[in-house]
Amino acid sequence: MFGWARSRINRSTSVEVFDAQTLQWETLVPMNQARHGHICTSFGAEGGALVAGGKCGMELLSSVEVYYPATNCWSTVKRLPVRLFSAAACLCSDG
């Protein structure tokens, strides 16, 4: 999954995901918050994703969104207690 910024000022909510079987990129429904420098990790057998933090313009973000492939939508969930930028995320074995 990949979210990107068009320039240093204009952020994008666009999201693309790579299908390793077809070797093609697919555009998903946009995120609710434009951001870059965020963390993103997948979860669940269905291919869900969690995106948190980043920047929108000069503003550091603490917002968190979860993507649900079954409904093809992003939901905003509880904010992080701190703002994150250029952090890292990984999926642990216990989900």
Tab-separated table of N, CA and C in Angstrom:
chain	number	residue	atom	x	y	z
A	1	MET	N	0.842	-1.159	0.000
A	1	MET	CA	0.000	0.000	0.000
A	1	MET	C	0.886	1.220	0.000
A	2	PHE	N	0.454	2.223	-0.729
A	2	PHE	CA	1.297	3.379	-0.931
A	2	PHE	C	0.442	4.625	-0.971
A	3	GLY	N	0.717	5.576	-0.100
A	3	GLY	CA	0.107	6.898	-0.144
A	3	GLY	C	1.202	7.879	-0.490
A	4	TRP	N	0.908	8.950	-1.172
A	4	TRP	CA	1.979	9.798	-1.641
A	4	TRP	C	1.608	11.265	-1.578
A	5	ALA	N	2.629	12.090	-1.738
A	5	ALA	CA	2.468	13.540	-1.761
A	5	ALA	C	2.828	14.051	-3.148
A	6	ARG	N	2.058	14.976	-3.652
A	6	ARG	CA	2.319	15.547	-4.973
A	6	ARG	C	3.435	16.582	-4.932
A	7	SER	N	3.575	17.274	-3.828
A	7	SER	CA	4.636	18.259	-3.654
A	7	SER	C	4.806	18.498	-2.158
A	8	ARG	N	5.693	19.386	-1.799
A	8	ARG	CA	5.903	19.676	-0.385
A	8	ARG	C	4.710	20.387	0.234
A	9	ILE	N	3.895	21.029	-0.579
A	9	ILE	CA	2.759	21.786	-0.064
A	9	ILE	C	1.453	21.025	-0.238
A	10	ASN	N	1.220	20.450	-1.413
A	10	ASN	CA	-0.043	19.782	-1.716
A	10	ASN	C	0.041	18.289	-1.426
A	11	ARG	N	-0.536	17.849	-0.346
A	11	ARG	CA	-0.550	16.440	0.021
A	11	ARG	C	-1.721	15.751	-0.664
A	12	SER	N	-1.644	14.437	-0.734
A	12	SER	CA	-2.672	13.664	-1.415
A	12	SER	C	-3.288	12.648	-0.472
A	13	THR	N	-4.530	12.328	-0.732
A	13	THR	CA	-5.213	11.257	-0.010
A	13	THR	C	-5.209	9.974	-0.834
A	14	SER	N	-4.573	10.002	-1.998
A	14	SER	CA	-4.560	8.844	-2.901
A	14	SER	C	-3.867	7.642	-2.268
A	15	VAL	N	-4.389	6.463	-2.577
A	15	VAL	CA	-3.811	5.220	-2.066
A	15	VAL	C	-3.779	4.197	-3.189
A	16	GLU	N	-2.625	3.591	-3.368
A	16	GLU	CA	-2.478	2.524	-4.344
A	16	GLU	C	-1.948	1.278	-3.637
A	17	VAL	N	-2.374	0.120	-4.107
A	17	VAL	CA	-1.898	-1.140	-3.551
A	17	VAL	C	-1.415	-2.017	-4.707
A	18	PHE	N	-0.312	-2.730	-4.472
A	18	PHE	CA	0.276	-3.576	-5.503
A	18	PHE	C	-0.211	-5.004	-5.335
A	19	ASP	N	-0.717	-5.588	-6.415
A	19	ASP	CA	-1.158	-6.979	-6.431
A	19	ASP	C	-0.014	-7.830	-6.973
A	20	ALA	N	0.614	-8.609	-6.109
A	20	ALA	CA	1.777	-9.411	-6.501
A	20	ALA	C	1.414	-10.529	-7.480
A	21	GLN	N	0.153	-10.945	-7.510
A	21	GLN	CA	-0.257	-11.996	-8.441
A	21	GLN	C	-0.416	-11.472	-9.859
A	22	THR	N	-0.988	-10.274	-9.996
A	22	THR	CA	-1.210	-9.711	-11.328
A	22	THR	C	-0.106	-8.728	-11.744
A	23	LEU	N	0.751	-8.370	-10.785
A	23	LEU	CA	1.820	-7.397	-11.003
A	23	LEU	C	1.268	-6.042	-11.444
A	24	GLN	N	0.126	-5.685	-10.887
A	24	GLN	CA	-0.549	-4.431	-11.236
A	24	GLN	C	-0.807	-3.595	-9.981
A	25	TRP	N	-0.860	-2.277	-10.162
A	25	TRP	CA	-1.259	-1.361	-9.093
A	25	TRP	C	-2.752	-1.124	-9.189
A	26	GLU	N	-3.421	-1.073	-8.053
A	26	GLU	CA	-4.855	-0.800	-7.990
A	26	GLU	C	-5.067	0.430	-7.118
A	27	THR	N	-5.908	1.344	-7.572
A	27	THR	CA	-6.231	2.528	-6.788
A	27	THR	C	-7.373	2.205	-5.846
A	28	LEU	N	-7.183	2.526	-4.572
A	28	LEU	CA	-8.220	2.315	-3.560
A	28	LEU	C	-8.957	3.615	-3.295
A	29	VAL	N	-9.995	3.526	-2.516
A	29	VAL	CA	-10.725	4.709	-2.082
A	29	VAL	C	-9.751	5.598	-1.294
A	30	PRO	N	-9.828	6.921	-1.442
A	30	PRO	CA	-8.878	7.816	-0.777
A	30	PRO	C	-8.996	7.786	0.749
A	31	MET	N	-7.871	8.079	1.407
A	31	MET	CA	-7.882	8.246	2.860
A	31	MET	C	-8.672	9.500	3.216
A	32	ASN	N	-9.089	9.606	4.459
A	32	ASN	CA	-9.819	10.782	4.933
A	32	ASN	C	-8.894	11.984	5.124
A	33	GLN	N	-7.641	11.741	5.510
A	33	GLN	CA	-6.669	12.789	5.816
A	33	GLN	C	-5.499	12.712	4.838
A	34	ALA	N	-5.216	13.797	4.154
A	34	ALA	CA	-4.016	13.842	3.316
A	34	ALA	C	-2.805	13.796	4.231
A	35	ARG	N	-1.773	13.031	3.848
A	35	ARG	CA	-0.597	12.886	4.700
A	35	ARG	C	0.586	12.346	3.912
A	36	HIS	N	1.769	12.537	4.471
A	36	HIS	CA	2.988	11.903	3.979
A	36	HIS	C	3.884	11.680	5.184
A	37	GLY	N	4.870	10.801	5.051
A	37	GLY	CA	5.747	10.495	6.177
A	37	GLY	C	5.045	9.736	7.284
A	38	HIS	N	3.983	9.044	6.951
A	38	HIS	CA	3.172	8.301	7.915
A	38	HIS	C	3.671	6.858	8.052
A	39	ILE	N	3.123	6.161	9.036
A	39	ILE	CA	3.369	4.728	9.134
A	39	ILE	C	2.187	4.007	8.508
A	40	CYS	N	2.454	2.830	7.975
A	40	CYS	CA	1.402	2.008	7.393
A	40	CYS	C	1.774	0.555	7.611
A	41	THR	N	0.840	-0.225	8.102
A	41	THR	CA	1.064	-1.657	8.250
A	41	THR	C	-0.224	-2.394	7.921
A	42	SER	N	-0.085	-3.581	7.379
A	42	SER	CA	-1.244	-4.408	7.059
A	42	SER	C	-1.613	-5.256	8.266
A	43	PHE	N	-2.849	-5.734	8.270
A	43	PHE	CA	-3.293	-6.650	9.318
A	43	PHE	C	-4.441	-7.501	8.790
A	44	GLY	N	-4.629	-8.647	9.387
A	44	GLY	CA	-5.747	-9.516	9.051
A	44	GLY	C	-5.585	-10.225	7.710
A	45	ALA	N	-6.238	-11.362	7.601
A	45	ALA	CA	-6.190	-12.161	6.375
A	45	ALA	C	-6.860	-11.459	5.202
A	46	GLU	N	-7.761	-10.514	5.502
A	46	GLU	CA	-8.495	-9.811	4.446
A	46	GLU	C	-7.687	-8.688	3.816
A	47	GLY	N	-6.542	-8.336	4.419
A	47	GLY	CA	-5.699	-7.290	3.842
A	47	GLY	C	-6.000	-5.897	4.328
A	48	GLY	N	-6.462	-5.769	5.559
A	48	GLY	CA	-6.705	-4.448	6.131
A	48	GLY	C	-5.404	-3.687	6.325
A	49	ALA	N	-5.518	-2.397	6.572
A	49	ALA	CA	-4.326	-1.566	6.775
A	49	ALA	C	-4.595	-0.514	7.830
A	50	LEU	N	-3.537	-0.158	8.552
A	50	LEU	CA	-3.591	0.915	9.534
A	50	LEU	C	-2.570	1.964	9.118
A	51	VAL	N	-3.006	3.221	9.059
A	51	VAL	CA	-2.149	4.346	8.703
A	51	VAL	C	-2.220	5.342	9.854
A	52	ALA	N	-1.056	5.834	10.291
A	52	ALA	CA	-1.041	6.752	11.432
A	52	ALA	C	0.029	7.818	11.271
A	53	GLY	N	-0.256	8.981	11.846
A	53	GLY	CA	0.716	10.068	11.897
A	53	GLY	C	1.032	10.641	10.544
A	54	GLY	N	2.241	11.174	10.428
A	54	GLY	CA	2.687	11.820	9.210
A	54	GLY	C	2.562	13.323	9.308
A	55	LYS	N	2.551	13.942	8.156
A	55	LYS	CA	2.445	15.398	8.053
A	55	LYS	C	1.442	15.758	6.975
A	56	CYS	N	0.767	16.859	7.174
A	56	CYS	CA	-0.077	17.463	6.149
A	56	CYS	C	0.368	18.912	6.067
A	57	GLY	N	1.069	19.258	5.003
A	57	GLY	CA	1.707	20.568	4.940
A	57	GLY	C	2.797	20.612	6.002
A	58	MET	N	2.742	21.588	6.880
A	58	MET	CA	3.718	21.694	7.971
A	58	MET	C	3.183	21.112	9.278
A	59	GLU	N	1.941	20.641	9.284
A	59	GLU	CA	1.312	20.121	10.508
A	59	GLU	C	1.661	18.657	10.743
A	60	LEU	N	2.229	18.359	11.911
A	60	LEU	CA	2.447	16.965	12.321
A	60	LEU	C	1.112	16.381	12.749
A	61	LEU	N	0.873	15.133	12.395
A	61	LEU	CA	-0.426	14.497	12.653
A	61	LEU	C	-0.350	13.415	13.723
A	62	SER	N	-1.451	13.262	14.438
A	62	SER	CA	-1.613	12.144	15.363
A	62	SER	C	-2.826	11.300	14.971
A	63	SER	N	-3.453	11.641	13.853
A	63	SER	CA	-4.648	10.917	13.419
A	63	SER	C	-4.306	9.510	12.938
A	64	VAL	N	-5.291	8.616	13.079
A	64	VAL	CA	-5.135	7.202	12.697
A	64	VAL	C	-6.346	6.796	11.864
A	65	GLU	N	-6.085	6.092	10.773
A	65	GLU	CA	-7.155	5.569	9.928
A	65	GLU	C	-6.938	4.084	9.692
A	66	VAL	N	-8.029	3.354	9.573
A	66	VAL	CA	-7.981	1.918	9.302
A	66	VAL	C	-8.763	1.657	8.019
A	67	TYR	N	-8.148	0.883	7.116
A	67	TYR	CA	-8.799	0.507	5.861
A	67	TYR	C	-9.383	-0.889	5.986
A	68	TYR	N	-10.656	-1.020	5.607
A	68	TYR	CA	-11.356	-2.299	5.627
A	68	TYR	C	-11.674	-2.709	4.189
A	69	PRO	N	-10.981	-3.721	3.645
A	69	PRO	CA	-11.207	-4.094	2.243
A	69	PRO	C	-12.607	-4.631	1.956
A	70	ALA	N	-13.249	-5.248	2.926
A	70	ALA	CA	-14.590	-5.802	2.693
A	70	ALA	C	-15.598	-4.708	2.342
A	71	THR	N	-15.410	-3.516	2.908
A	71	THR	CA	-16.316	-2.399	2.642
A	71	THR	C	-15.660	-1.321	1.785
A	72	ASN	N	-14.371	-1.496	1.475
A	72	ASN	CA	-13.598	-0.530	0.697
A	72	ASN	C	-13.725	0.877	1.271
A	73	CYS	N	-13.500	0.987	2.583
A	73	CYS	CA	-13.591	2.307	3.203
A	73	CYS	C	-12.522	2.483	4.283
A	74	TRP	N	-12.216	3.741	4.557
A	74	TRP	CA	-11.312	4.129	5.631
A	74	TRP	C	-12.145	4.637	6.784
A	75	SER	N	-11.798	4.249	7.990
A	75	SER	CA	-12.468	4.753	9.195
A	75	SER	C	-11.432	5.429	10.082
A	76	THR	N	-11.781	6.592	10.586
A	76	THR	CA	-10.920	7.285	11.534
A	76	THR	C	-11.149	6.674	12.906
A	77	VAL	N	-10.062	6.338	13.588
A	77	VAL	CA	-10.149	5.752	14.926
A	77	VAL	C	-9.435	6.678	15.917
A	78	LYS	N	-9.356	6.248	17.170
A	78	LYS	CA	-8.774	7.079	18.224
A	78	LYS	C	-7.367	7.559	17.851
A	79	ARG	N	-7.117	8.830	18.106
A	79	ARG	CA	-5.818	9.445	17.805
A	79	ARG	C	-4.701	8.868	18.664
A	80	LEU	N	-3.480	8.973	18.156
A	80	LEU	CA	-2.293	8.619	18.930
A	80	LEU	C	-2.099	9.654	20.043
A	81	PRO	N	-1.461	9.282	21.142
A	81	PRO	CA	-1.210	10.260	22.204
A	81	PRO	C	-0.116	11.267	21.831
A	82	VAL	N	0.651	10.985	20.780
A	82	VAL	CA	1.700	11.882	20.303
A	82	VAL	C	1.602	11.992	18.783
A	83	ARG	N	2.234	13.011	18.232
A	83	ARG	CA	2.287	13.171	16.779
A	83	ARG	C	3.514	12.441	16.252
A	84	LEU	N	3.363	11.729	15.127
A	84	LEU	CA	4.454	10.950	14.542
A	84	LEU	C	4.782	11.427	13.147
A	85	PHE	N	6.079	11.383	12.802
A	85	PHE	CA	6.506	11.656	11.441
A	85	PHE	C	7.739	10.816	11.152
A	86	SER	N	7.757	10.157	10.025
A	86	SER	CA	8.875	9.309	9.603
A	86	SER	C	9.190	8.225	10.633
A	87	ALA	N	8.181	7.669	11.245
A	87	ALA	CA	8.349	6.556	12.188
A	87	ALA	C	8.303	5.244	11.407
A	88	ALA	N	8.317	4.136	12.090
A	88	ALA	CA	8.241	2.823	11.456
A	88	ALA	C	7.152	2.002	12.134
A	89	ALA	N	6.605	1.051	11.404
A	89	ALA	CA	5.588	0.161	11.948
A	89	ALA	C	5.842	-1.244	11.435
A	90	CYS	N	5.429	-2.222	12.218
A	90	CYS	CA	5.495	-3.615	11.765
A	90	CYS	C	4.329	-4.372	12.364
A	91	LEU	N	3.997	-5.474	11.751
A	91	LEU	CA	2.930	-6.336	12.227
A	91	LEU	C	3.546	-7.448	13.056
A	92	CYS	N	3.119	-7.555	14.307
A	92	CYS	CA	3.632	-8.614	15.185
A	92	CYS	C	2.863	-9.904	14.943
A	93	SER	N	3.420	-11.009	15.342
A	93	SER	CA	2.821	-12.319	15.070
A	93	SER	C	1.461	-12.507	15.735
A	94	ASP	N	1.180	-11.776	16.815
A	94	ASP	CA	-0.114	-11.923	17.486
A	94	ASP	C	-1.159	-10.969	16.923
A	95	GLY	N	-0.843	-10.291	15.820
A	95	GLY	CA	-1.794	-9.422	15.133
A	95	GLY	C	-1.833	-8.050	15.706
